[in-house]
Short mmCIF file of C-alpha atoms and ligand atoms in Angstrom, two decimals:
data_model
loop_
_atom_site.label_atom_id
_atom_site.label_comp_id
_atom_site.label_asym_id
_atom_site.label_seq_id
_atom_site.Cartn_x
_atom_site.Cartn_y
_atom_site.Cartn_z
CA UNK I 1 19.43 12.33 18.25
CA UNK I 2 17.46 12.05 15.00
CA UNK I 3 13.67 11.97 15.21
CA UNK I 4 11.44 10.42 12.54
CA UNK I 5 7.75 11.18 12.19
CA UNK I 6 4.94 9.40 10.36
CA UNK I 7 1.28 8.49 10.79
CA UNK I 8 2.34 4.90 11.46
CA UNK I 9 4.67 2.38 9.91
CA UNK I 10 5.39 4.17 6.60
CA UNK I 11 8.33 6.06 8.05
CA UNK I 12 9.99 2.73 8.84
CA UNK I 13 10.86 2.49 5.13
CA UNK I 14 12.76 5.78 5.45
CA UNK I 15 14.38 4.63 8.68
CA UNK I 16 15.54 1.42 6.96
CA UNK I 17 17.20 3.49 4.22
CA UNK I 18 18.80 5.73 6.84
CA UNK I 19 20.07 2.82 8.96
CA UNK I 20 21.75 1.29 5.91
CA UNK I 21 23.80 4.45 5.52
CA UNK I 22 24.12 5.41 9.17
CA UNK I 23 23.90 2.34 11.43
CA UNK I 24 25.27 4.25 14.43
CA UNK I 25 22.76 7.08 14.40
CA UNK I 26 20.59 7.27 17.53
CA UNK I 27 16.93 7.32 16.58
CA UNK I 28 13.62 8.17 18.15
CA UNK I 29 10.59 7.40 15.97
CA UNK I 30 7.03 8.56 16.47
CA UNK I 31 4.22 6.73 14.65
CA UNK I 32 0.83 8.34 15.20
CA UNK I 33 -1.19 5.15 14.64
CA UNK I 34 -4.07 6.48 16.76
CA UNK I 35 -4.69 9.13 14.10
CA UNK I 36 -3.73 7.09 11.01
CA UNK I 37 -4.34 7.35 8.16
CA UNK I 38 -3.33 10.96 7.60
CA UNK I 39 -3.87 10.88 3.86
CA UNK I 40 -7.53 11.83 3.81
CA UNK I 41 -7.34 14.53 6.47
CA UNK I 42 -7.84 18.24 5.94
CA UNK I 43 -4.82 20.56 5.75
CA UNK I 44 -5.76 22.18 9.08
CA UNK I 45 -5.87 18.85 10.90
CA UNK I 46 -2.51 17.92 9.40
CA UNK I 47 -0.99 21.12 10.77
CA UNK I 48 -2.29 20.26 14.25
CA UNK I 49 -1.04 16.66 14.04
CA UNK I 50 2.35 17.83 12.78
CA UNK I 51 2.68 20.24 15.69
CA UNK I 52 1.81 17.62 18.29
CA UNK I 53 3.94 14.89 16.68
CA UNK I 54 6.98 17.15 16.53
CA UNK I 55 6.44 18.18 20.13
CA UNK I 56 6.56 14.54 21.19
CA UNK I 57 9.80 14.04 19.30
CA UNK I 58 11.39 17.13 20.85
CA UNK I 59 10.31 15.98 24.32
CA UNK I 60 11.94 12.63 23.58
CA UNK I 61 15.21 14.39 22.80
CA UNK I 62 15.18 14.73 19.00
CA UNK I 63 17.24 17.72 17.92
CA UNK I 64 17.03 16.94 14.20
CA UNK I 65 13.98 15.55 12.43
CA UNK I 66 13.12 13.61 9.31
CA UNK I 67 9.46 14.11 8.57
CA UNK I 68 8.91 10.72 6.94
CA UNK I 69 5.36 11.46 5.85
CA UNK I 70 4.55 13.11 2.53
CA UNK I 71 1.05 14.00 3.68
CA UNK I 72 2.47 16.53 6.18
CA UNK I 73 5.21 17.93 3.92
CA UNK I 74 3.22 21.08 3.24
CA UNK I 75 2.63 21.62 6.99
CA UNK I 76 6.34 21.15 7.61
CA UNK I 77 7.35 23.60 4.90
CA UNK I 78 4.85 26.09 6.30
CA UNK I 79 6.74 25.90 9.58
CA UNK I 80 4.36 23.84 11.73
CA UNK I 81 7.14 21.53 12.80
CA UNK I 82 8.77 24.26 14.84
CA UNK I 83 12.13 22.67 14.08
CA UNK I 84 14.87 24.33 12.10
CA UNK I 85 16.79 21.17 11.46
CA UNK I 86 14.22 19.21 9.53
CA UNK I 87 14.14 17.28 6.28
CA UNK I 88 10.83 16.49 4.59
CA UNK I 89 10.21 14.08 1.73
CA UNK I 90 9.62 16.16 -1.38
CA UNK I 91 12.65 18.44 -1.76
CA UNK I 92 15.32 15.72 -1.70
CA UNK I 93 13.52 13.57 -4.27
CA UNK I 94 12.93 16.58 -6.50
CA UNK I 95 16.70 17.11 -6.56
CA UNK I 96 17.32 13.40 -7.23
CA UNK I 97 14.86 13.49 -10.14
CA UNK I 98 17.10 15.90 -12.02
CA UNK I 99 19.09 12.81 -12.98
CA UNK I 100 16.01 11.76 -14.96
CA UNK I 101 15.43 15.10 -16.65
CA UNK I 102 13.06 14.83 -19.61
CA UNK I 103 11.49 11.61 -18.27
CA UNK I 104 7.80 11.04 -17.70
CA UNK I 105 6.57 9.81 -14.35
CA UNK I 106 3.43 8.92 -12.48
CA UNK I 107 3.46 10.03 -8.88
CA UNK I 108 1.20 7.95 -6.65
CA UNK I 109 0.37 9.35 -3.22
CA UNK I 110 -2.36 10.01 -0.68
CA UNK I 111 -5.17 12.45 -1.52
CA UNK I 112 -3.71 14.95 1.02
CA UNK I 113 -0.33 14.94 -0.73
CA UNK I 114 -1.81 15.35 -4.20
CA UNK I 115 -4.19 18.08 -2.99
CA UNK I 116 -1.32 19.98 -1.34
CA UNK I 117 0.42 20.43 -4.71
CA UNK I 118 3.70 19.98 -2.88
CA UNK I 119 5.34 17.74 -5.49
CA UNK I 120 4.32 20.03 -8.37
CA UNK I 121 5.95 22.84 -6.48
CA UNK I 122 9.11 20.85 -5.64
CA UNK I 123 9.66 19.15 -8.99
CA UNK I 124 8.87 22.07 -11.26
CA UNK I 125 9.65 21.29 -14.87
CA UNK I 126 12.68 19.00 -14.64
CA UNK I 127 10.58 15.92 -15.38
CA UNK I 128 7.04 15.62 -16.69
CA UNK I 129 4.74 13.95 -14.25
CA UNK I 130 1.13 13.25 -13.47
CA UNK I 131 -0.36 12.52 -10.09
CA UNK I 132 -2.67 9.76 -8.96
CA UNK I 133 -4.12 9.67 -5.46
CA UNK I 134 -4.83 6.17 -4.12
CA UNK I 135 -6.97 6.77 -1.01
CA UNK I 136 -7.26 3.13 0.10
CA UNK I 137 -3.65 2.02 -0.22
CA UNK I 138 -1.92 3.58 2.82
CA UNK I 139 -4.65 2.44 5.28
CA UNK I 140 -4.60 -1.06 3.76
CA UNK I 141 -0.84 -1.22 4.30
CA UNK I 142 -0.97 0.32 7.79
CA UNK I 143 -3.58 -2.12 9.01
CA UNK I 144 -1.95 -5.21 7.53
CA UNK I 145 -3.91 -6.08 4.36
CA UNK I 146 -2.85 -9.17 2.42
CA UNK I 147 -0.81 -8.75 -0.75
CA UNK I 148 -3.80 -9.76 -2.90
CA UNK I 149 -5.91 -6.95 -1.47
CA UNK I 150 -3.13 -4.41 -2.05
CA UNK I 151 -2.72 -5.60 -5.62
CA UNK I 152 -6.48 -5.20 -6.18
CA UNK I 153 -6.41 -1.60 -4.90
CA UNK I 154 -3.42 -0.70 -7.08
CA UNK I 155 -4.85 -2.36 -10.18
CA UNK I 156 -8.21 -0.66 -9.80
CA UNK I 157 -6.61 2.81 -9.45
CA UNK I 158 -4.30 2.25 -12.41
CA UNK I 159 -7.20 1.05 -14.57
CA UNK I 160 -9.27 4.09 -13.60
CA UNK I 161 -6.32 6.33 -14.48
CA UNK I 162 -6.29 4.79 -17.96
CA UNK I 163 -3.63 3.39 -20.22
CA UNK I 164 -0.69 5.78 -20.69
CA UNK I 165 3.05 5.44 -20.98
CA UNK I 166 5.47 6.45 -18.24
CA UNK I 167 9.16 5.85 -17.71
CA UNK I 168 8.66 5.38 -14.01
CA UNK I 169 6.55 5.55 -10.88
CA UNK I 170 7.34 7.78 -7.89
CA UNK I 171 6.29 6.36 -4.54
CA UNK I 172 4.87 9.55 -3.02
CA UNK I 173 3.82 7.90 0.24
CA UNK I 174 6.25 6.28 2.64
CA UNK I 175 3.88 3.36 3.18
CA UNK I 176 4.06 2.32 -0.48
CA UNK I 177 7.46 0.55 -0.41
CA UNK I 178 5.71 -2.14 1.64
CA UNK I 179 3.71 -2.86 -1.55
CA UNK I 180 6.62 -2.22 -3.89
CA UNK I 181 6.48 -5.59 -5.68
CA UNK I 182 2.78 -5.22 -6.43
CA UNK I 183 3.18 -1.61 -7.58
CA UNK I 184 6.17 -2.52 -9.74
CA UNK I 185 4.35 -5.32 -11.50
CA UNK I 186 1.12 -3.42 -12.14
CA UNK I 187 3.05 -0.32 -13.31
CA UNK I 188 5.00 -2.38 -15.82
CA UNK I 189 1.90 -4.12 -17.14
CA UNK I 190 -0.29 -1.04 -17.33
CA UNK I 191 2.11 1.81 -18.16
CA UNK I 192 5.31 0.12 -19.36
CA UNK I 193 7.00 1.91 -16.44
CA UNK I 194 10.24 0.22 -15.49
CA UNK I 195 11.69 2.68 -12.97
CA UNK I 196 10.49 2.87 -9.37
CA UNK I 197 11.65 5.94 -7.48
CA UNK I 198 11.50 5.61 -3.70
CA UNK I 199 12.12 9.07 -2.16
CA UNK I 200 13.42 7.36 1.01
CA UNK I 201 16.81 6.95 -0.64
CA UNK I 202 17.29 10.66 -1.40
CA UNK I 203 15.94 11.64 2.03
CA UNK I 204 18.24 9.20 3.84
CA UNK I 205 21.18 10.43 1.79
CA UNK I 206 20.46 14.02 2.78
CA UNK I 207 19.95 13.12 6.46
CA UNK I 208 23.28 11.29 6.46
CA UNK I 209 24.99 14.36 5.08
CA UNK I 210 23.36 16.95 7.34
CA UNK I 211 22.56 15.23 10.63
CA UNK I 212 24.63 13.78 13.46
CA UNK I 213 24.94 10.12 12.67
CA UNK I 214 27.65 9.09 15.12
CA UNK I 215 25.95 7.54 18.14
CA UNK I 216 25.38 4.07 19.54
CA UNK I 217 22.77 2.99 17.02
CA UNK I 218 19.96 3.02 19.60
CA UNK I 219 16.35 2.97 18.42
CA UNK I 220 13.31 3.99 20.44
CA UNK I 221 9.86 3.71 18.90
CA UNK I 222 6.92 5.66 20.28
CA UNK I 223 3.46 4.81 18.98
CA UNK I 224 0.17 6.45 19.90
CA UNK I 225 -1.70 3.13 19.64
CA UNK I 226 -0.44 -0.42 19.88
CA UNK I 227 -0.25 -2.36 16.62
CA UNK I 228 0.95 -5.88 15.94
CA UNK I 229 1.53 -4.91 12.28
CA UNK I 230 3.91 -2.16 13.39
CA UNK I 231 5.74 -4.46 15.82
CA UNK I 232 6.14 -7.14 13.15
CA UNK I 233 7.51 -4.65 10.63
CA UNK I 234 10.09 -3.33 13.09
CA UNK I 235 11.14 -6.91 13.90
CA UNK I 236 11.43 -7.85 10.22
CA UNK I 237 13.23 -4.69 9.08
CA UNK I 238 15.72 -4.58 11.94
CA UNK I 239 16.31 -8.20 12.98
CA UNK I 240 19.74 -7.52 14.45
CA UNK I 241 18.93 -4.29 16.25
CA UNK I 242 18.15 -3.62 19.88
CA UNK I 243 15.22 -1.28 20.35
CA UNK I 244 12.25 -0.42 22.54
CA UNK I 245 8.64 0.15 21.54
CA UNK I 246 6.53 2.30 23.85
CA UNK I 247 2.79 2.84 23.50
CA UNK I 248 1.98 6.41 24.57
N1 DGL K 1 3.09 7.63 5.10
C1 DGL K 1 2.40 8.85 4.94
C2 DGL K 1 2.73 9.55 3.66
O1 DGL K 1 3.86 9.46 3.22
C3 DGL K 1 0.96 8.92 5.41
C4 DGL K 1 0.01 7.90 4.91
C5 DGL K 1 -1.32 8.00 5.61
O2 DGL K 1 -1.33 7.97 6.85
O3 DGL K 1 -2.35 8.14 4.91
O4 DGL K 1 1.94 10.25 3.11
#
């Protein structure tokens, strides 16, 4: 069974990409809403949260894991997950970016992800990129902000970053696809960026290749705190699916 891990509902965007490719995979998902957002936490805390999240997934029967949270990618690569069969967000997208060699990108992510330097390390020199942390965006998305509020947060960060030209934007936080339209529009207006790279696609592609995807298509969601926003997103993303949501 494949486990997915995130601070909350962001990992659902990765799960949606995975289900498109592997509808029969059996899934257990852990969203640590009680401790969300992760993006402004210290590296040490993220190690602890990664360890306990992965433990929950193992106890629930996950033998392979997609860590669908960029903010814990460094912890995962340092070995805190305790899993051998694990895919995190940054390596697959770094490989996918080779198709855009020579391009210029703006990576937007949580402060924890930018601070960890994990994308600089993964991407190397294949594309040129700059990083912009947007502290308020993941919590706004997690706790159900209106589109207008999200647009305001994005616009303000882009304006503070200043007018530059990029070929594209990399969504370095799995929550951001929920604000994709707003990001896309502001990125075009401000930076002339026309490409939006969602790492979920490369991660899902790798999971489909490496993990066991032949099951019954069951989905079990475990959340550390109840959330109507989370429940609504699951309902909207997987209208045809049968699943359970358990509050731990
Ligand atoms: N979705 C996560 C990420 O990709 C965490 C966001 C947060 O909890 O701040 O970084």
